[in-house]
Amino acid sequence: MTVDSSRFEARIAALKSPEFLAALKDIKRGVEREALRINPNGTLAQTPHPKSLGSALTHDSITTDFSESLLEFITPPENSAAKTMTQLKDIHKFVIDNIGDEQIWPLSMPCFIEDEADIPIAYFGESNVGKMKRVYRIGLKNRYGSMMQAIAGVHFNFSLPDSFWKLWAELNGKEYSQDQISADYFGLIRNYRRLCWLIPYLYGASPALCGSFLKGKKHALPFKKVGKGTVYMPHATCLRMSDLGYTSAEQSSLKICYNQLDNYVKLLRDAMNTPSTRFSQFAAGDEGNYQQLSRNIIQIENELYSPIRPKQPTKSMEKPTDALVRRGINYIEVRALDVNPFSAVGISQAQFDFLDVFLVTCLLMPSAELDETQLNEAKENMNRVVLEGRNPGLVLQNDGVDITLPQWCTSLFKSFEQAAELLDLANDTSRYGEAVKTEFAKVHNPELTPSGKLLSMLLEEGKDNGVLGLELAQAYQSEMKSFEYTDTDAAGFAAQAEVSFASQKEIEAADVKDFDTFIRDYFTEAPAKKNA
């Protein structure tokens, strides 16, 4: 990927107008942090989702992901990263105060799980929609195994305000419209796909695994051992994003297009409607037996594994692709982040600041359409970095040309510096420039990366991944308990829990269809058409 610096720099200059700076100040971001509940000895909590935390089906900020033990904390879109951090701290404090002696696992990769049967699937009540969520997860278990689904990550949600898009359309000689906003978000997404190998390099924190994670898995990775049962790769950054983690061989044949929204939606819908030979063995409602929602390549759109997703908030029972067709892209979801083991809440404000810079740069850079060769190149670069990112001799491919990671970063970070200056101007701060300097230091000293730091801690003391995870979990338990509430206090969360249970009861009482009919109607509903 070559950068048209003159065009990029012209855009940077244009965005220094008072109008653009005011719009940039209103960038919004939110976080979804996943975390396993564990017992004091590190084993997975077998208790149901605590009632004091509210209904996992309807609570806005505290829910569960795949497992009853896999918590998910969600913050709303805010134009202040500091506020998002205080919201995260509030959620963590309330949760840690309401789970007894259980703790929150601070790493992305699970440990102390000897048998997949010990991973309880999340329960969402007896409504049709609650049952559907559970069957979807049963399908994930049958298709990929529960251990893969017990991996935790952090999702970073990012959006630019309408005031920005109006100015942006004018700057580029385009008519302001939702179609144009979606097209420009796809331009950002394409550059993100080209460059997202940088995210696991800077923030990957899973260079090592508990040996139990590999049980029954075929692999050809040259692991070394440390401690009693931990395996690692010396230069790995993010094994969570490797073939051992969030991947699907069945999906690898999908050629999801990031060039136009219409085509993206079509390919995703095709995957939902194309039978899978691999998954046909599992029942999908046959005589009321549900081992999955469907026998197709993906059961629902959420099953697509991708390091980034274009998003539009959905209405009740609305398919994500239908929401995109009807209302276009509202925000993007960055999905390549490991849980930060050096933060009690799994992410730091400095990460927010750099991700803002990274994503604004992706928007401002020229973004040609991606062809299959370029998309394969991006996937290969990602694979090399997650397995060998800290290897000084690592070579990546930039438009078919060999380039070392430090060489590529030296060029990229010049663009990041300009975008950071822009965001510092807009927000009357120096945080963004400081974040870029901090991340650039990692390029020339891989030991400063989270994966480098974590692996050093294991190797220096011959320590197991699980032991380090437990030490951090205990330390963060104390730290979370010491947090002071800022935005929502304990009474506020208790009230939210009550409201969530009332909402769940309303949903359950409103059901008029049997489950088989409900599922059939969901999948046979005509897909939304534009302007229909």
Short mmCIF file of C-alpha atoms in Angstrom, two decimals, residues 176-493:
data_model
loop_
_atom_site.label_atom_id
_atom_site.label_comp_id
_atom_site.label_asym_id
_atom_site.label_seq_id
_atom_site.Cartn_x
_atom_site.Cartn_y
_atom_site.Cartn_z
CA TYR A 176 -23.84 14.61 1.37
CA SER A 177 -25.94 11.46 1.81
CA GLN A 178 -26.07 8.27 3.85
CA ASP A 179 -24.80 6.39 0.78
CA GLN A 180 -21.74 8.63 0.69
CA ILE A 181 -21.13 8.18 4.43
CA SER A 182 -21.23 4.39 3.98
CA ALA A 183 -18.89 4.58 0.97
CA ASP A 184 -16.39 6.65 2.96
CA TYR A 185 -16.57 4.31 5.95
CA PHE A 186 -15.75 1.48 3.53
CA GLY A 187 -12.75 3.51 2.34
CA LEU A 188 -11.60 3.63 5.97
CA ILE A 189 -12.28 -0.10 6.39
CA ARG A 190 -10.21 -1.01 3.31
CA ASN A 191 -7.19 0.89 4.65
CA TYR A 192 -7.74 -0.69 8.04
CA ARG A 193 -7.65 -4.13 6.43
CA ARG A 194 -4.39 -3.20 4.69
CA LEU A 195 -2.81 -1.98 7.90
CA CYS A 196 -4.48 -3.89 10.72
CA TRP A 197 -1.40 -6.09 11.20
CA LEU A 198 -0.18 -3.11 13.26
CA ILE A 199 -2.90 -3.63 15.90
CA PRO A 200 -1.70 -7.07 17.12
CA TYR A 201 1.89 -5.84 16.95
CA LEU A 202 1.19 -2.87 19.22
CA TYR A 203 -1.52 -4.41 21.42
CA GLY A 204 -1.35 -8.19 21.09
CA ALA A 205 -0.96 -9.77 24.52
CA SER A 206 -1.29 -13.49 23.85
CA PRO A 207 2.18 -14.84 22.94
CA ALA A 208 1.65 -17.80 25.29
CA LEU A 209 -1.12 -20.33 26.01
CA CYS A 210 -2.03 -22.71 28.78
CA GLY A 211 -1.33 -26.19 27.47
CA SER A 212 -4.95 -27.18 28.20
CA PHE A 213 -6.11 -24.87 25.40
CA LEU A 214 -4.37 -27.09 22.81
CA LYS A 215 -5.98 -30.35 23.94
CA GLY A 216 -7.37 -32.14 20.88
CA LYS A 217 -6.27 -29.39 18.48
CA LYS A 218 -4.16 -30.19 15.40
CA HIS A 219 -1.45 -27.65 14.71
CA ALA A 220 2.07 -27.41 13.31
CA LEU A 221 3.27 -24.43 15.33
CA PRO A 222 6.81 -24.69 16.80
CA PHE A 223 5.88 -24.05 20.43
CA LYS A 224 8.42 -23.84 23.25
CA LYS A 225 7.55 -24.55 26.88
CA VAL A 226 7.85 -22.53 30.09
CA GLY A 227 6.73 -23.35 33.62
CA LYS A 228 4.74 -26.52 34.18
CA GLY A 229 2.37 -26.39 31.24
CA THR A 230 2.60 -23.13 29.28
CA VAL A 231 3.50 -23.08 25.60
CA TYR A 232 4.68 -20.00 23.71
CA MET A 233 6.21 -18.76 20.50
CA PRO A 234 9.24 -16.50 21.04
CA HIS A 235 8.12 -13.74 18.65
CA ALA A 236 4.33 -14.20 18.74
CA THR A 237 2.13 -11.22 19.51
CA CYS A 238 -1.48 -12.39 19.37
CA LEU A 239 -2.18 -16.13 19.23
CA ARG A 240 -5.84 -15.18 19.79
CA MET A 241 -5.92 -14.03 16.15
CA SER A 242 -4.03 -17.08 14.82
CA ASP A 243 -5.54 -20.27 13.41
CA LEU A 244 -5.73 -21.52 17.03
CA GLY A 245 -8.01 -18.66 18.02
CA TYR A 246 -10.79 -16.72 16.31
CA THR A 247 -10.78 -18.41 12.94
CA SER A 248 -13.04 -20.58 10.84
CA ALA A 249 -11.79 -22.81 8.03
CA GLU A 250 -15.32 -22.91 6.63
CA GLN A 251 -15.32 -19.12 6.31
CA SER A 252 -11.86 -18.92 4.75
CA SER A 253 -13.40 -19.55 1.32
CA LEU A 254 -15.70 -16.53 1.71
CA LYS A 255 -14.50 -13.55 -0.29
CA ILE A 256 -16.18 -10.81 1.71
CA CYS A 257 -15.98 -7.58 -0.26
CA TYR A 258 -15.19 -4.25 1.39
CA ASN A 259 -15.57 -2.16 -1.77
CA GLN A 260 -19.31 -1.42 -1.77
CA LEU A 261 -22.01 -1.85 0.84
CA ASP A 262 -24.36 -3.60 -1.60
CA ASN A 263 -21.80 -6.28 -2.40
CA TYR A 264 -20.75 -6.69 1.25
CA VAL A 265 -24.39 -7.30 2.18
CA LYS A 266 -24.94 -9.70 -0.73
CA LEU A 267 -21.93 -11.85 0.14
CA LEU A 268 -22.88 -11.96 3.80
CA ARG A 269 -26.45 -12.95 2.97
CA ASP A 270 -25.14 -15.60 0.55
CA ALA A 271 -23.05 -17.11 3.36
CA MET A 272 -26.18 -17.24 5.54
CA ASN A 273 -28.06 -19.07 2.79
CA THR A 274 -25.39 -21.40 1.39
CA PRO A 275 -25.47 -24.97 2.77
CA SER A 276 -22.30 -26.18 4.46
CA THR A 277 -21.14 -29.75 3.93
CA ARG A 278 -19.09 -29.56 7.11
CA PHE A 279 -21.96 -28.46 9.36
CA SER A 280 -24.75 -30.51 7.75
CA GLN A 281 -24.24 -33.26 10.36
CA PHE A 282 -25.85 -31.14 13.09
CA ALA A 283 -29.63 -30.97 13.46
CA ALA A 284 -31.25 -27.61 12.78
CA GLY A 285 -34.76 -27.97 14.14
CA ASP A 286 -35.40 -31.50 12.88
CA GLU A 287 -38.37 -32.71 14.97
CA GLY A 288 -37.61 -29.92 17.44
CA ASN A 289 -33.93 -30.87 17.81
CA TYR A 290 -31.71 -27.80 17.61
CA GLN A 291 -27.96 -28.34 17.52
CA GLN A 292 -27.61 -25.13 15.51
CA LEU A 293 -29.87 -22.52 13.92
CA SER A 294 -29.16 -23.62 10.34
CA ARG A 295 -26.92 -25.92 8.31
CA ASN A 296 -25.47 -23.04 6.31
CA ILE A 297 -21.93 -21.62 6.24
CA ILE A 298 -22.90 -19.11 8.92
CA GLN A 299 -26.01 -19.35 11.09
CA ILE A 300 -26.45 -15.59 11.41
CA GLU A 301 -24.35 -12.60 10.32
CA ASN A 302 -22.66 -12.29 13.72
CA GLU A 303 -20.84 -15.56 13.08
CA LEU A 304 -18.59 -13.93 10.48
CA TYR A 305 -15.08 -13.64 11.91
CA SER A 306 -13.50 -10.37 10.84
CA PRO A 307 -11.01 -7.89 12.38
CA ILE A 308 -13.46 -5.05 11.61
CA ARG A 309 -17.20 -4.74 10.97
CA PRO A 310 -19.37 -1.96 9.55
CA LYS A 311 -22.29 -1.52 11.96
CA GLN A 312 -25.75 0.00 12.25
CA PRO A 313 -27.70 -0.45 15.51
CA THR A 314 -30.46 -3.01 14.95
CA LYS A 315 -34.09 -2.85 15.96
CA SER A 316 -35.74 -5.82 17.67
CA MET A 317 -35.16 -8.99 15.57
CA GLU A 318 -33.74 -6.95 12.68
CA LYS A 319 -30.89 -8.65 10.83
CA PRO A 320 -27.64 -6.63 10.79
CA THR A 321 -27.56 -6.68 6.97
CA ASP A 322 -31.12 -5.35 6.82
CA ALA A 323 -30.17 -2.52 9.18
CA LEU A 324 -27.20 -1.66 6.92
CA VAL A 325 -29.39 -1.68 3.81
CA ARG A 326 -32.08 0.49 5.39
CA ARG A 327 -29.93 3.02 7.25
CA GLY A 328 -26.33 2.62 6.11
CA ILE A 329 -23.20 2.47 8.25
CA ASN A 330 -23.43 4.24 11.60
CA TYR A 331 -20.10 3.21 13.12
CA ILE A 332 -17.28 0.71 12.75
CA GLU A 333 -16.29 -2.00 15.21
CA VAL A 334 -12.57 -2.77 15.57
CA ARG A 335 -12.26 -6.40 16.65
CA ALA A 336 -8.52 -7.10 16.65
CA LEU A 337 -7.74 -6.08 20.24
CA ASP A 338 -6.57 -8.49 22.92
CA VAL A 339 -7.62 -7.76 26.48
CA ASN A 340 -4.89 -5.47 27.85
CA PRO A 341 -3.44 -7.46 30.79
CA PHE A 342 -1.78 -4.31 32.14
CA SER A 343 -5.09 -2.52 32.73
CA ALA A 344 -7.70 -3.54 35.29
CA VAL A 345 -10.45 -2.69 32.78
CA GLY A 346 -8.81 -4.40 29.79
CA ILE A 347 -7.96 -1.26 27.78
CA SER A 348 -6.25 2.08 28.45
CA GLN A 349 -7.11 5.64 27.48
CA ALA A 350 -3.80 5.84 25.60
CA GLN A 351 -5.07 3.00 23.39
CA PHE A 352 -8.25 5.00 22.69
CA ASP A 353 -6.12 7.95 21.63
CA PHE A 354 -3.91 5.97 19.28
CA LEU A 355 -6.87 4.09 17.77
CA ASP A 356 -8.52 7.46 17.04
CA VAL A 357 -5.33 8.52 15.23
CA PHE A 358 -5.07 5.21 13.38
CA LEU A 359 -8.68 5.28 12.17
CA VAL A 360 -8.64 8.95 11.16
CA THR A 361 -5.45 8.23 9.18
CA CYS A 362 -7.17 5.30 7.48
CA LEU A 363 -9.95 7.67 6.41
CA LEU A 364 -7.65 10.43 5.17
CA MET A 365 -5.39 8.15 3.12
CA PRO A 366 -6.48 7.43 -0.45
CA SER A 367 -8.27 4.08 -0.49
CA ALA A 368 -8.43 2.18 -3.76
CA GLU A 369 -10.72 -0.82 -3.99
CA LEU A 370 -9.32 -4.10 -2.66
CA ASP A 371 -8.99 -7.00 -5.06
CA GLU A 372 -8.64 -10.63 -4.02
CA THR A 373 -4.83 -10.57 -4.25
CA GLN A 374 -4.60 -7.53 -1.98
CA LEU A 375 -7.04 -8.99 0.53
CA ASN A 376 -5.02 -12.22 0.64
CA GLU A 377 -1.87 -10.15 1.13
CA ALA A 378 -3.51 -8.34 4.07
CA LYS A 379 -4.52 -11.67 5.62
CA GLU A 380 -1.00 -13.07 5.19
CA ASN A 381 0.56 -9.96 6.76
CA MET A 382 -1.79 -10.34 9.72
CA ASN A 383 -0.89 -14.01 10.10
CA ARG A 384 2.83 -13.26 10.00
CA VAL A 385 2.56 -10.56 12.67
CA VAL A 386 0.41 -12.58 15.09
CA LEU A 387 2.91 -15.47 14.95
CA GLU A 388 6.24 -13.68 14.38
CA GLY A 389 5.58 -9.97 14.91
CA ARG A 390 8.54 -9.33 17.21
CA ASN A 391 11.01 -11.19 14.98
CA PRO A 392 13.58 -8.58 13.83
CA GLY A 393 13.85 -10.32 10.45
CA LEU A 394 10.11 -10.40 9.76
CA VAL A 395 9.21 -9.32 6.21
CA LEU A 396 5.74 -8.18 5.17
CA GLN A 397 4.29 -7.49 1.73
CA ASN A 398 3.20 -4.00 0.66
CA ASP A 399 1.51 -4.20 -2.76
CA GLY A 400 3.64 -7.23 -3.60
CA VAL A 401 6.91 -5.64 -2.46
CA ASP A 402 8.89 -7.01 0.49
CA ILE A 403 9.25 -4.59 3.40
CA THR A 404 10.28 -5.02 7.02
CA LEU A 405 7.83 -4.06 9.73
CA PRO A 406 10.05 -1.19 11.05
CA GLN A 407 10.51 0.19 7.52
CA TRP A 408 6.77 0.24 6.89
CA CYS A 409 6.06 1.73 10.31
CA THR A 410 8.60 4.53 9.79
CA SER A 411 6.56 5.69 6.80
CA LEU A 412 3.17 5.11 8.47
CA PHE A 413 4.03 6.93 11.66
CA LYS A 414 4.81 10.11 9.73
CA SER A 415 1.17 10.08 8.67
CA PHE A 416 0.07 9.22 12.22
CA GLU A 417 2.00 12.21 13.55
CA GLN A 418 0.10 14.54 11.22
CA ALA A 419 -3.27 13.05 12.18
CA ALA A 420 -2.33 13.28 15.87
CA GLU A 421 -1.46 16.95 15.48
CA LEU A 422 -4.89 17.48 13.95
CA LEU A 423 -6.69 15.72 16.82
CA ASP A 424 -4.58 17.54 19.41
CA LEU A 425 -5.61 20.83 17.81
CA ALA A 426 -9.27 19.85 17.79
CA ASN A 427 -9.24 18.80 21.45
CA ASP A 428 -6.74 21.35 22.81
CA THR A 429 -4.50 18.62 24.16
CA SER A 430 -1.20 16.85 23.53
CA ARG A 431 -2.53 13.35 24.27
CA TYR A 432 -2.66 12.19 20.67
CA GLY A 433 0.90 13.16 19.83
CA GLU A 434 2.09 11.51 23.03
CA ALA A 435 0.18 8.32 22.17
CA VAL A 436 1.87 8.18 18.74
CA LYS A 437 5.34 8.61 20.33
CA THR A 438 4.60 5.85 22.83
CA GLU A 439 3.53 3.42 20.10
CA PHE A 440 6.43 4.29 17.79
CA ALA A 441 8.87 3.40 20.58
CA LYS A 442 7.49 -0.16 20.40
CA VAL A 443 8.42 -0.39 16.71
CA HIS A 444 12.13 -0.15 17.47
CA ASN A 445 11.97 -1.97 20.80
CA PRO A 446 9.62 -4.97 20.59
CA GLU A 447 10.18 -5.68 24.29
CA LEU A 448 7.96 -2.66 25.03
CA THR A 449 4.94 -4.32 23.39
CA PRO A 450 2.42 -6.04 25.70
CA SER A 451 3.35 -9.43 24.19
CA GLY A 452 7.04 -8.71 24.76
CA LYS A 453 6.50 -7.56 28.33
CA LEU A 454 4.23 -10.46 29.20
CA LEU A 455 6.56 -13.08 27.74
CA SER A 456 9.55 -11.57 29.55
CA MET A 457 7.66 -11.87 32.85
CA LEU A 458 7.01 -15.56 32.16
CA LEU A 459 10.53 -16.42 30.99
CA GLU A 460 12.42 -14.48 33.65
CA GLU A 461 10.67 -16.37 36.45
CA GLY A 462 9.89 -19.63 34.65
CA LYS A 463 6.27 -18.80 35.38
CA ASP A 464 3.12 -20.30 33.91
CA ASN A 465 0.64 -18.15 32.00
CA GLY A 466 -2.07 -19.27 34.42
CA VAL A 467 -0.07 -18.27 37.50
CA LEU A 468 0.55 -14.79 36.08
CA GLY A 469 -3.12 -14.50 35.15
CA LEU A 470 -4.17 -15.40 38.70
CA GLU A 471 -1.74 -12.89 40.21
CA LEU A 472 -3.13 -10.13 38.00
CA ALA A 473 -6.74 -11.19 38.67
CA GLN A 474 -6.17 -10.92 42.42
CA ALA A 475 -4.44 -7.55 42.11
CA TYR A 476 -7.19 -6.18 39.84
CA GLN A 477 -9.89 -7.49 42.16
CA SER A 478 -8.49 -5.20 44.87
CA GLU A 479 -8.00 -2.33 42.44
CA MET A 480 -11.56 -2.56 41.12
CA LYS A 481 -13.01 -2.65 44.62
CA SER A 482 -11.12 0.58 45.38
CA PHE A 483 -12.64 2.42 42.39
CA GLU A 484 -14.96 5.31 43.23
CA TYR A 485 -18.21 5.49 41.26
CA THR A 486 -18.31 8.42 38.82
CA ASP A 487 -21.20 8.15 36.33
CA THR A 488 -23.39 5.36 37.74
CA ASP A 489 -23.34 4.21 41.37
CA ALA A 490 -24.42 0.91 42.93
CA ALA A 491 -28.03 2.08 43.33
CA GLY A 492 -28.09 3.13 39.66
CA PHE A 493 -26.85 -0.29 38.52
#
